[in-house]
Coordinates of C-alpha atoms and ligand atoms in Angstrom, one line a residue:
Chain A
X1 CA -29.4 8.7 23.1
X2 CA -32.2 10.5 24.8
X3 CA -34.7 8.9 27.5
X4 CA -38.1 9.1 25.3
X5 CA -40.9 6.9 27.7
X6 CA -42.3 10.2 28.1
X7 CA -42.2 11.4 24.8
X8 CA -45.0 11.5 21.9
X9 CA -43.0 11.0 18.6
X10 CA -45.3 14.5 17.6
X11 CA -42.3 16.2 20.5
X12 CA -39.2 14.4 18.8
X13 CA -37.4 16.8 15.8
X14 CA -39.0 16.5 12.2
X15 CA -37.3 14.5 9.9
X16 CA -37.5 13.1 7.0
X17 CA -35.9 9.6 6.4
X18 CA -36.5 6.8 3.2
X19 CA -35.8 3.5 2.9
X20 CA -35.6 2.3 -0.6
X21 CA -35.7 -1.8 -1.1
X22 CA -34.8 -2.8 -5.0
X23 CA -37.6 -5.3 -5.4
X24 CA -36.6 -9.3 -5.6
X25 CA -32.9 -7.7 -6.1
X26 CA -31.3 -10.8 -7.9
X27 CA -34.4 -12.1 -9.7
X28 CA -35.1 -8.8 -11.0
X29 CA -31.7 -8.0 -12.2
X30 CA -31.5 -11.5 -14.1
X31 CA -34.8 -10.4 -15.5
X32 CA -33.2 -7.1 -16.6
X33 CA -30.7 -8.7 -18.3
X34 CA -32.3 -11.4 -19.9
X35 CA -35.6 -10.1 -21.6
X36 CA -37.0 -13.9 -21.8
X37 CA -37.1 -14.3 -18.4
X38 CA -39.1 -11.1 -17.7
X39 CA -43.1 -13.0 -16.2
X40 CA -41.5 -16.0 -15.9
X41 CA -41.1 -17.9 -12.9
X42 CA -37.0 -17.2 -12.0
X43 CA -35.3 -18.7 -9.3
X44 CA -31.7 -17.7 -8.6
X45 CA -29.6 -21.2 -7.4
X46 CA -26.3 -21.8 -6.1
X47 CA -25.0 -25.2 -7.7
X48 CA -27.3 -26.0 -10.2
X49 CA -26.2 -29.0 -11.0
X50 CA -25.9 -30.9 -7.6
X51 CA -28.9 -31.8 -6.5
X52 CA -28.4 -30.2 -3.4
X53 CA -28.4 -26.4 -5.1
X54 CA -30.6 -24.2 -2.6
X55 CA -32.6 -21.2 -4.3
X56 CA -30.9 -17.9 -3.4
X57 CA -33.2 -15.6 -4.7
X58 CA -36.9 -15.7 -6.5
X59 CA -39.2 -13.7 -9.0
X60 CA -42.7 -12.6 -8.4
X61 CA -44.5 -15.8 -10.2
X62 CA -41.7 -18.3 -8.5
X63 CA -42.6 -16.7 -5.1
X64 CA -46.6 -17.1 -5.9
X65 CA -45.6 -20.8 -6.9
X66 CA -44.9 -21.1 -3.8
X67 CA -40.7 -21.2 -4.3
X68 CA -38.6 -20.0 -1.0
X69 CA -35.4 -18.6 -0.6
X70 CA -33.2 -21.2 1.0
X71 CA -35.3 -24.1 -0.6
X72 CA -33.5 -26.8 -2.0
X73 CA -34.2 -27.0 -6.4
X74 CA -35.6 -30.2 -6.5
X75 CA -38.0 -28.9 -4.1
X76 CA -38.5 -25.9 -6.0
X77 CA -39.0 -27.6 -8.8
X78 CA -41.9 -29.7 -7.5
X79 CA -43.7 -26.6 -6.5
X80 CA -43.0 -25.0 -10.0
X81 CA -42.6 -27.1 -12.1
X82 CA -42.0 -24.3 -15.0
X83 CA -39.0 -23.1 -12.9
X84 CA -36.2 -21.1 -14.8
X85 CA -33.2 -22.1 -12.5
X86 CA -30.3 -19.8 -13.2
X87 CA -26.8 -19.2 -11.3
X88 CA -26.0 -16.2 -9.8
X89 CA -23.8 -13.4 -11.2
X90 CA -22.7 -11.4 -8.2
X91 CA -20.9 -8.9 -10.0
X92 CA -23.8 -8.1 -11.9
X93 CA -25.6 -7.5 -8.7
X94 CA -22.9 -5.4 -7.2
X95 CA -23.0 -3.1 -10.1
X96 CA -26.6 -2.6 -9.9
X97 CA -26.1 -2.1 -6.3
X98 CA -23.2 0.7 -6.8
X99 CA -25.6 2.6 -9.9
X100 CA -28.9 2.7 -7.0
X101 CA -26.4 4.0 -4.5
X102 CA -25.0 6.8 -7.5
X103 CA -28.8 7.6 -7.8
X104 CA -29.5 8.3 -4.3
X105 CA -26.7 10.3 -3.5
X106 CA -27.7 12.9 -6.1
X107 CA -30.3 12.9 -3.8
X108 CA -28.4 13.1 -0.4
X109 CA -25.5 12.6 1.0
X110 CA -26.9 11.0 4.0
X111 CA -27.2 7.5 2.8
X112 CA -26.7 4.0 4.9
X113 CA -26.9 1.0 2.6
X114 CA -28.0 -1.8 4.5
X115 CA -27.6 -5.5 2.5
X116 CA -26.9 -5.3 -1.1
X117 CA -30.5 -3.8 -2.4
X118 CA -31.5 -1.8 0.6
X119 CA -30.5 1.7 1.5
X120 CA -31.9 4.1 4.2
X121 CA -31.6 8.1 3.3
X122 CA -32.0 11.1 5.7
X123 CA -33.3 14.2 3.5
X124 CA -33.8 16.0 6.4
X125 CA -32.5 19.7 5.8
X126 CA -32.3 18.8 2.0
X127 CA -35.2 21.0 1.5
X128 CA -36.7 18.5 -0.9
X129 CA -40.0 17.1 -0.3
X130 CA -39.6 13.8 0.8
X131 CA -43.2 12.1 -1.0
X132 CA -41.7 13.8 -4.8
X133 CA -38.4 12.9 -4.0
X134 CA -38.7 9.2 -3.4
X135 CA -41.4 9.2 -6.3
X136 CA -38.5 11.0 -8.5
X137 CA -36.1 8.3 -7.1
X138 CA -38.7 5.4 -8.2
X139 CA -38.9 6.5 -11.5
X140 CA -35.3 7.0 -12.0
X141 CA -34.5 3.7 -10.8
X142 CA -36.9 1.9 -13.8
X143 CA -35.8 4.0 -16.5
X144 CA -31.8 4.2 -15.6
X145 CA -31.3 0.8 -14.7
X146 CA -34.8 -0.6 -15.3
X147 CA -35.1 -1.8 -12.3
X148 CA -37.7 -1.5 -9.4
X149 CA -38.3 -0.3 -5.7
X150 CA -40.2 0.1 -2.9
X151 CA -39.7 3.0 -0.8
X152 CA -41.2 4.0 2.3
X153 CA -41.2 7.5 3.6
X154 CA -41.5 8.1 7.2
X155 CA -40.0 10.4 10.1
X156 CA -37.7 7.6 11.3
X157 CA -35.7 4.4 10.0
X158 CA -37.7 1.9 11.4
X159 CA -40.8 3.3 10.3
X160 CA -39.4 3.9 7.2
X161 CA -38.5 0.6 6.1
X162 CA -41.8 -1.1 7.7
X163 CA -43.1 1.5 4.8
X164 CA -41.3 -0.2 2.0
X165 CA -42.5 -3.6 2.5
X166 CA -45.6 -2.4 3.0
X167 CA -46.7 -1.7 -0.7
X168 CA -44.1 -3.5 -3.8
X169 CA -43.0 -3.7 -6.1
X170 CA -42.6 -0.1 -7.6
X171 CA -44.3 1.7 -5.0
X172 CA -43.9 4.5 -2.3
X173 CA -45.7 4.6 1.3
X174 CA -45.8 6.7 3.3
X175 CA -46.2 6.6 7.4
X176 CA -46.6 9.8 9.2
X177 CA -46.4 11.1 13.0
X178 CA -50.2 11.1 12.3
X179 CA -51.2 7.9 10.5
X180 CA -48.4 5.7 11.8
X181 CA -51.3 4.2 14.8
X182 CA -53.4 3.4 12.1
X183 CA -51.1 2.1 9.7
X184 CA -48.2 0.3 12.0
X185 CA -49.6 -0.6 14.9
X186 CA -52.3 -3.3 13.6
X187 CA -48.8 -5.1 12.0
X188 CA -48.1 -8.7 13.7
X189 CA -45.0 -7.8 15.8
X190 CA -42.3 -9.7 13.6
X191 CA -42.6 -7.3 11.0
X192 CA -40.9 -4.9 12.8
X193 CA -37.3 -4.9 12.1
X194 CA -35.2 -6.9 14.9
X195 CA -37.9 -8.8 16.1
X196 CA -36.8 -12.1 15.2
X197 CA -38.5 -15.2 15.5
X198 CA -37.8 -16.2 19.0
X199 CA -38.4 -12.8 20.1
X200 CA -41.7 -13.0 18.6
X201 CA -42.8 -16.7 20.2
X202 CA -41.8 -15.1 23.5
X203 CA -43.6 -11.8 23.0
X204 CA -46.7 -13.9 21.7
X205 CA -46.8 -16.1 25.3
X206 CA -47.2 -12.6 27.3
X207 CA -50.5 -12.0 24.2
X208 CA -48.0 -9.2 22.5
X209 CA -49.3 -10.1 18.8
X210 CA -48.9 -6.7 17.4
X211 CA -46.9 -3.8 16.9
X212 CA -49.1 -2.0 18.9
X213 CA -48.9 -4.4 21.3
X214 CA -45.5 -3.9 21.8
X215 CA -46.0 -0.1 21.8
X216 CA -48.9 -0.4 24.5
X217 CA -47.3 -2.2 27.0
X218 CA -44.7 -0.3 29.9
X219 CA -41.1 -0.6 28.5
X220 CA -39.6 -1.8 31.7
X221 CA -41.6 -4.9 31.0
X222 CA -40.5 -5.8 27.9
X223 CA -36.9 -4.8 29.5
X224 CA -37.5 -7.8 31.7
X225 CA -38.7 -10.4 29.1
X226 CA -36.3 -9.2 26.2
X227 CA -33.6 -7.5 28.2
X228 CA -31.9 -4.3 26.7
X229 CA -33.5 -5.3 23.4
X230 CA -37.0 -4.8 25.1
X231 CA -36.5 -1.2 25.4
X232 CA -34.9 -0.8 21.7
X233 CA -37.9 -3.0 20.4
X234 CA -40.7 -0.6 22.6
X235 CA -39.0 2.9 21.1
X236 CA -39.1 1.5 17.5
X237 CA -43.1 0.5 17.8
X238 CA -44.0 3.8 20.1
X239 CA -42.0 5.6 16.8
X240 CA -39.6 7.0 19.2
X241 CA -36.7 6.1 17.4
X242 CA -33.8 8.3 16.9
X243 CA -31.2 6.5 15.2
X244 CA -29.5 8.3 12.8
X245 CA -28.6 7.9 9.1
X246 CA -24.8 6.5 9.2
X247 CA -23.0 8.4 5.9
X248 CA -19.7 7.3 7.0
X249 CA -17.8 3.7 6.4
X250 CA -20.9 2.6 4.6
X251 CA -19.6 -0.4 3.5
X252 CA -19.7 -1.7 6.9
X253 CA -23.5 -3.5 7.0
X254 CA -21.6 -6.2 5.4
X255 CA -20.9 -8.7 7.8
X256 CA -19.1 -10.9 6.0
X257 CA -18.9 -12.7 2.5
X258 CA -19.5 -16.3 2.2
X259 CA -19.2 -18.8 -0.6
X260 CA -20.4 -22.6 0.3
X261 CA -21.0 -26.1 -1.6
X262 CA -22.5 -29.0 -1.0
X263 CA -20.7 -31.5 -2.7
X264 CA -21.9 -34.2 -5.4
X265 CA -20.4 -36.8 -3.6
X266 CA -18.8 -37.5 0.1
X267 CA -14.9 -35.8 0.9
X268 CA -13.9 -38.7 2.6
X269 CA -10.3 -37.2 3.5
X270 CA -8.1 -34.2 4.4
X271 CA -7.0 -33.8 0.4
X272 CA -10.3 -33.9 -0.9
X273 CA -11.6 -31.1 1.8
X274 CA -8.5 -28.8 1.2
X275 CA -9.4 -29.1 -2.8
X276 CA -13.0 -27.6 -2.2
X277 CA -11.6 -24.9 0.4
X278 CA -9.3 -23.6 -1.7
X279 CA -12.0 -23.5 -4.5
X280 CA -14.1 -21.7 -2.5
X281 CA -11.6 -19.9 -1.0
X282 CA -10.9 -18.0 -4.9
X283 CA -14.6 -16.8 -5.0
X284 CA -14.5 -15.5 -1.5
X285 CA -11.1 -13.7 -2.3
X286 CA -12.4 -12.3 -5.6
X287 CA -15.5 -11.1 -4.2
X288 CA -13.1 -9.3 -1.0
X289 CA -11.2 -7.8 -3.6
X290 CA -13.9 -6.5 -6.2
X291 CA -15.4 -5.1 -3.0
X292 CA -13.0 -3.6 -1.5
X293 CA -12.9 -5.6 1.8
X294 CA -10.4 -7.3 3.4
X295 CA -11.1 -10.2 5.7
X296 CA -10.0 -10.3 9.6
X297 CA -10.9 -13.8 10.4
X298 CA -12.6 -17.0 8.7
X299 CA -15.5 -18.9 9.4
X300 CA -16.1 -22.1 8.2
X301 CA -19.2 -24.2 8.3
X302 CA -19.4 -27.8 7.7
X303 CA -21.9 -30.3 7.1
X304 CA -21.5 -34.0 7.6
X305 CA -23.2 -36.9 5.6
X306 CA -25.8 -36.6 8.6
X307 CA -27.1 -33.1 8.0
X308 CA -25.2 -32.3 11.1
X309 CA -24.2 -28.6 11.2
X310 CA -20.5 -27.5 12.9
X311 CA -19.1 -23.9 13.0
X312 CA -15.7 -22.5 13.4
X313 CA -14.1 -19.2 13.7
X314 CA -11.1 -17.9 13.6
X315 CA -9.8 -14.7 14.1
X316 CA -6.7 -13.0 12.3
X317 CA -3.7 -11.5 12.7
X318 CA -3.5 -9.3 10.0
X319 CA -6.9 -8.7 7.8
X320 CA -6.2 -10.6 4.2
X321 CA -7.9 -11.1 0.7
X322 CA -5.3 -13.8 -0.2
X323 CA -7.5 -17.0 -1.3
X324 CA -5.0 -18.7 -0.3
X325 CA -4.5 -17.3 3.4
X326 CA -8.3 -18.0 3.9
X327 CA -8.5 -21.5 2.4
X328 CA -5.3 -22.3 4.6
X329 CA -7.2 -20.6 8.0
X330 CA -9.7 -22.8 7.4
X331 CA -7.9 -25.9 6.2
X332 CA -6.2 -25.4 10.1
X333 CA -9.6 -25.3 11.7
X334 CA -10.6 -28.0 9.9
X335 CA -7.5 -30.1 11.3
X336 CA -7.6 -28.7 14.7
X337 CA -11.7 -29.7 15.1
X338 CA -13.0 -32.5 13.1
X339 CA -12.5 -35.8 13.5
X340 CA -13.7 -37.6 10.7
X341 CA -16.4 -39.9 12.7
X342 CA -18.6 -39.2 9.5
X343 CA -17.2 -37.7 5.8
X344 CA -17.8 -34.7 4.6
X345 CA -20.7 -32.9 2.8
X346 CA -21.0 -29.3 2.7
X347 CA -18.6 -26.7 3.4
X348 CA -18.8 -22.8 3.4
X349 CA -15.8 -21.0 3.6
X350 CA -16.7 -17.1 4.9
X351 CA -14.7 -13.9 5.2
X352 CA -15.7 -12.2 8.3
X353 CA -14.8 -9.2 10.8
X354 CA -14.6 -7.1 7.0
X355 CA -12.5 -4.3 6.8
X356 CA -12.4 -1.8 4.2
X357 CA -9.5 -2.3 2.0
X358 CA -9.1 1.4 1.3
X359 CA -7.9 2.2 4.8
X360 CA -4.6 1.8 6.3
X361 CA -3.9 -1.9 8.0
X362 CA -2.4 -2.6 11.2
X363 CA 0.6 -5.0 10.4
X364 CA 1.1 -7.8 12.9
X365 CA 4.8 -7.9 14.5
X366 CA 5.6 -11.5 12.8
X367 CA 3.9 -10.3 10.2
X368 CA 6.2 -10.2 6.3
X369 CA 4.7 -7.1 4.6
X370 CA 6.6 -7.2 1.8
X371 CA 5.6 -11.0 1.2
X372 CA 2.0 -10.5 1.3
X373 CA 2.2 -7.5 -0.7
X374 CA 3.5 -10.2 -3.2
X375 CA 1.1 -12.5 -3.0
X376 CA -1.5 -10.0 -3.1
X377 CA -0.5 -8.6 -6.7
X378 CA -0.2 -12.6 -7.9
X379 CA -3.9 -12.9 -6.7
X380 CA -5.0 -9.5 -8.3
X381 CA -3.2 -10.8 -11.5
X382 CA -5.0 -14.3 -11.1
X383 CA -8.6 -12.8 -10.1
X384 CA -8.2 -10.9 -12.8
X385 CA -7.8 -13.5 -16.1
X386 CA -10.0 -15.5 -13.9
X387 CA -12.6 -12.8 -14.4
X388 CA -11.6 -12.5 -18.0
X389 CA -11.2 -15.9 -19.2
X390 CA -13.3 -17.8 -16.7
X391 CA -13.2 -19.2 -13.7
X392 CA -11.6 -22.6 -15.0
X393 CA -8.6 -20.8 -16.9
X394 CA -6.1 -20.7 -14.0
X395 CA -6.1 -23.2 -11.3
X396 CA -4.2 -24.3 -8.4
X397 CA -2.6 -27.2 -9.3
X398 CA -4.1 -29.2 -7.0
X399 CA -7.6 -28.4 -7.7
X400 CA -7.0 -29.7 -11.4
X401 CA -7.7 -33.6 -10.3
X402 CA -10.5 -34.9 -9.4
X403 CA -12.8 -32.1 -7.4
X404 CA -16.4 -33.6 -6.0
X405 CA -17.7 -30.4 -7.1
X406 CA -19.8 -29.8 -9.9
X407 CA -20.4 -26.6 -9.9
X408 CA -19.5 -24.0 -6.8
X409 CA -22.3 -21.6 -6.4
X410 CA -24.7 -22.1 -3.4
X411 CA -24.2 -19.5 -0.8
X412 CA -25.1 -15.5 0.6
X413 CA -23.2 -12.6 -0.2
X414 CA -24.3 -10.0 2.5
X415 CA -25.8 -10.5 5.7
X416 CA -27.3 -6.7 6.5
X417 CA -25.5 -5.8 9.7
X418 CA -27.1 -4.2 13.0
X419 CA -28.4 -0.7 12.4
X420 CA -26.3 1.4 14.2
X421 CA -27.6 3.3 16.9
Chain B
X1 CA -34.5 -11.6 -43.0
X2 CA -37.6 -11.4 -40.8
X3 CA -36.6 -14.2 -37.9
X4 CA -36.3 -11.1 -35.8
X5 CA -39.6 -10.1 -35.7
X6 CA -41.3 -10.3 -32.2
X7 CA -37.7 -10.7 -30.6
X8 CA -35.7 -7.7 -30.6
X9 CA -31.8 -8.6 -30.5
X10 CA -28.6 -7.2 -28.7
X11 CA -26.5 -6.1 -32.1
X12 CA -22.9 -5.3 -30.6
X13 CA -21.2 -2.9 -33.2
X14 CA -18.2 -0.4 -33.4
X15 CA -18.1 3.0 -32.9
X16 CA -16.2 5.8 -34.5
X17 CA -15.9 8.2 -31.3
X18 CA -15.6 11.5 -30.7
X19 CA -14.4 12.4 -27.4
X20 CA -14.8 16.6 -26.8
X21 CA -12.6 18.3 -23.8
X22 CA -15.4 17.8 -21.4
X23 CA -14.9 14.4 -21.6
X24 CA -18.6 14.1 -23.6
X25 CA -18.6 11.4 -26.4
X26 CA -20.3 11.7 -29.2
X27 CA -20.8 8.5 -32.0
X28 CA -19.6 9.7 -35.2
X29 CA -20.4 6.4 -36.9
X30 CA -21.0 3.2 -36.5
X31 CA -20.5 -0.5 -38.4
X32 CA -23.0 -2.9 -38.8
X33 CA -22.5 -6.7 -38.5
X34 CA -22.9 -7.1 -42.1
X35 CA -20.2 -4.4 -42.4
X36 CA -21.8 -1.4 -43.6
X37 CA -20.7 1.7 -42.0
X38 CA -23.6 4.0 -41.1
X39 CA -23.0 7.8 -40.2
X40 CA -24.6 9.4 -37.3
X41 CA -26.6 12.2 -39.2
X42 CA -27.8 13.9 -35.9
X43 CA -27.3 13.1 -31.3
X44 CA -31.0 13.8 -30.0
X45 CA -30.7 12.9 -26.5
X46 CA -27.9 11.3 -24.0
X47 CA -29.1 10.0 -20.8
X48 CA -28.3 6.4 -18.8
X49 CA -31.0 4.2 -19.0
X50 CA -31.9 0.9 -19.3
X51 CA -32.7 -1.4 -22.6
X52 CA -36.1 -3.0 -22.2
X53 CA -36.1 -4.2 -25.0
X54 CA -33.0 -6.4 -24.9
X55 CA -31.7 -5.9 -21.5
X56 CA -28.8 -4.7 -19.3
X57 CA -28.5 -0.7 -20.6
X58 CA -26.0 2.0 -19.6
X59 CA -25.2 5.5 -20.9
X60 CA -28.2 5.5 -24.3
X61 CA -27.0 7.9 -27.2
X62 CA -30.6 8.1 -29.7
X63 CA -29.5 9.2 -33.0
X64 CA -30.4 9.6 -36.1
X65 CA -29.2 7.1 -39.1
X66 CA -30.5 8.0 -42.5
X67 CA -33.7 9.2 -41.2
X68 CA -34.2 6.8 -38.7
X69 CA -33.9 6.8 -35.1
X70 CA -31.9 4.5 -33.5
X71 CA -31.0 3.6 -29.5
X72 CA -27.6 3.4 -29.2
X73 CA -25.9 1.5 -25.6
X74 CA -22.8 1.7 -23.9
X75 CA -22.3 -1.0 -21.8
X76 CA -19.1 -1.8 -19.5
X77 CA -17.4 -0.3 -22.3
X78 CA -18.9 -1.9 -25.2
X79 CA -21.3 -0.6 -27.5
X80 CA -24.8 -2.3 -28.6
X81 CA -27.9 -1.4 -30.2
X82 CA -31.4 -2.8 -30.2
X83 CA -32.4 -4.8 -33.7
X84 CA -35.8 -4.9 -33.7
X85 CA -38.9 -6.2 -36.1
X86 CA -39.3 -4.3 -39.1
X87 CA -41.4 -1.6 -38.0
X88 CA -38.8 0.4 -36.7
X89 CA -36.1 -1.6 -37.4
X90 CA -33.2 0.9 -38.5
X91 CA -31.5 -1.9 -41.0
X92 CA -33.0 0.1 -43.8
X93 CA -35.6 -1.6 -46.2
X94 CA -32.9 0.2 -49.1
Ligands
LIG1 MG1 -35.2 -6.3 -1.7

């Protein structure tokens, strides 16, 4: 990392990075799929059926309607009333995902995914010209998979994907080392990337309101508001950022992989919570295994009959994609931490600390290889007529009585992961 | 039958296959739902793309049936075409 306050971005090597952003990625790729929801207002929901289904993901016309991602569908629906509610089809997504990445890399090699339907690219030394080639790579996109995106073309990352939410869908900007004053700095400060909300309240009670009020004032004063983030936040908005395009272990901006539900009824007891783990539990362990990850700990989240929120954690011994090793890290959390003062409500059961599957794993000392190695091939075999047949045609036996679920579906697949540096 | 007009439709059928040493496939024939068997007079173009028309896509052979062109889809391993309206439906008006 070099020390840049007394640098002009003009002095820093040329290079020539994009950020491409597939446009409303889940929307768009139900909209692909199914010509009769193409114009229509789509939302994407997790449990459709319970009334407590959040929207995931929105079209154009839903988002005009005034639909947000996170938004309950009841409360969806009153804002749209025309609202085409369907559930999501991950694996759908993920292949549209993997056919964007096989695009760009004919591109590049240089190529950071970051989220599901986001991808930063470093043509630097390509010899391509970086306008035509995103252009190229727009076009592409439609026709091959009939999809859109925005890309932004810049001479670093930050810049480069402020570009491509600056004009979407289908659309390429394009910030230079000359125009980026003009164009970036009159931004309000949260759209620059890491500058969350709180950082923006506390930026906004020292009158920092823009991006180029971040870049205008002295870095060791944001140091002291912000801390080492103060510094990171003043090279992004001066355009002094050098981070590079990471083309290795680029599964890695996937944080984790999370399935939740928020139940029709009340789990008033231990049984009834273990049912809906394990339930969950599958889904997480399918979605390890189509993506090659395997899971070093488990968080769970749970929501009492109160709207009260509680988190756990839990970290393992040895990295697993066994449904049944995650629902039963979490069933112990569960035992160890609640106390049943109020039932039950919502529970997500996540897979994080992810490790790629296709590298060699660390076995624990107390730890039965051979066992595991079992039970994984018995949950490959199960995933798989699960994927075949549907979800419903094997079951634990315990999940065949009476489940308060309706229909498991609310929740996030990836959270993008810090930008590495 | 007409029903089809304004809505084109997602016709799954099977393909005779030819697979060379490359690895390149090229459809030979293919059967129709109502069980005719139509040969491929002529491959114009191989490319991925996607179907507008009646969504999802994948590797898009267009060929030529009896005169007619006709956008052929291999999807996930399964094969589909695009039924459209009359106007360039290729069902034939024998
Ligand atoms: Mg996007």
């Amino acid at each position: 990392m070099c020390d840049l306050a007394e640098y002009l971005p003009e002095q820093l090597p040329e290079r020539s990075i994009l950020h491409s952003d597939m446009n409303s990625f889940y929307a768009s790729v139900e909209a692909m799929l199914d010509p009769k929801l193409r114009g229509k207002a789509v939302a994407v929901c997790g449990s459709q059926e319970t009334r407590h289904g959040i929207v995931l993901a929105k079209s154009q016309k839903a988002k005009k309607a005034g639909v947000k991602t996170g938004m309950a569908v009841w409360e969806a629906r009153q804002c749209c009333p025309d609202l085409i509610v369907v559930p999501p089809q991950y694996d759908a997504y993920i292949k549209y995902s993997k056919l964007a990445h096989e695009i760009y890399l004919r591109y590049t090699d240089q190529m950071e995914p970051f989220g599901m339907d986001e991808c930063w690219l470093d043509l630097t030394g390509t010899g391509r010209d970086p306008v035509q080639t995103a252009d190229e790579i727009r076009e592409t996109v439609k026709s091959e998979l009939g999809l859109t995106v925005s890309i932004g073309v810049s001479f670093n990352k930050i810049f480069a994907k402020l570009g491509s939410d600056m004009k979407k869908p289908d659309a390429v900007t394009v910030i230079t080392r000359q125009n980026f004053r003009s164009l970036v700095w009159p931004l309000a400060a949260s759209e620059i990337l890491y500058c969350g909300r709180a950082t923006t309240r506390r930026l906004a009670r020292y009158g920092v309101l823009t991006i180029g009020d971040i870049a205008a004032t002295p870095p060791e004063l944001l140091q002291d508001w912000l801390g080492i983030n103060g510094l990171a936040l003043w090279r992004y908005a001066a355009g002094l950022d050098c981070s590079r395009v990471m083309t290795d272990g680029w599964e890695a901006p996937v944080k984790s992989i999370g399935h939740g539900v928020t139940c029709v009824s009340d789990l008033l007891n231990d049984g009834e919570v273990w049912h809906v783990m394990l339930e969950l539990a599958q889904e997480v362990g399918h979605r390890l295994r189509s993506q090659d990850f395997l899971a070093g700990g488990v968080q769970l989240t749970l929501r009492d009959n109160g709207l009260l929120f509680t988190q756990y954690q839990a970290k393992r011994e040895a990295a697993t994609r066994s449904a049944m090793e995650i629902a039963q890290d979490c069933f112990r959390l569960f035992r160890e931490n609640y106390r049943w003062e109020t039932p039950v409500r919502a529970i997500c059961v996540r897979a994080v600390r992810l490790v790629s599957s296709r590298e060699p794993q660390q076995l624990g000392i107390f730890d039965d290889a051979a066992r595991r190695e079992k039970q994984d091939r018995l949950e490959a075999a199960i995933d798989d007529i699960r994927r075949r047949y549907g979800k419903r045609a094997v079951y634990n036996a315990c999940l065949m009585g009476d489940i308060k679920v309706h229909e498991i579906g609310a929740s996030e697949v990836t959270m993008p992961g810090m930008m590495y540096v | 039958m007409r029903d089809g007009d304004k809505m084109a439709r997602k016709v799954y059928v099977e393909v005779i296959l030819k697979t060379d040493r490359e690895g390149k496939n090229r459809p030979l024939s293919i059967l129709w739902e109502d069980g005719t068997r139509y040969e491929v007079d002529r491959l114009l173009d191989v490319r991925r793309a996607a179907s507008l028309k009646v969504g999802g896509g994948g590797m898009r052979y267009v060929i030529m049936i009896r005169g007619q062109q006709c956008r052929l889809f291999e999807e996930d391993g399964r094969w589909f075409v695009e039924a459209d309206g009359p106007e360039d439906g290729e069902r034939g008006e024998s």
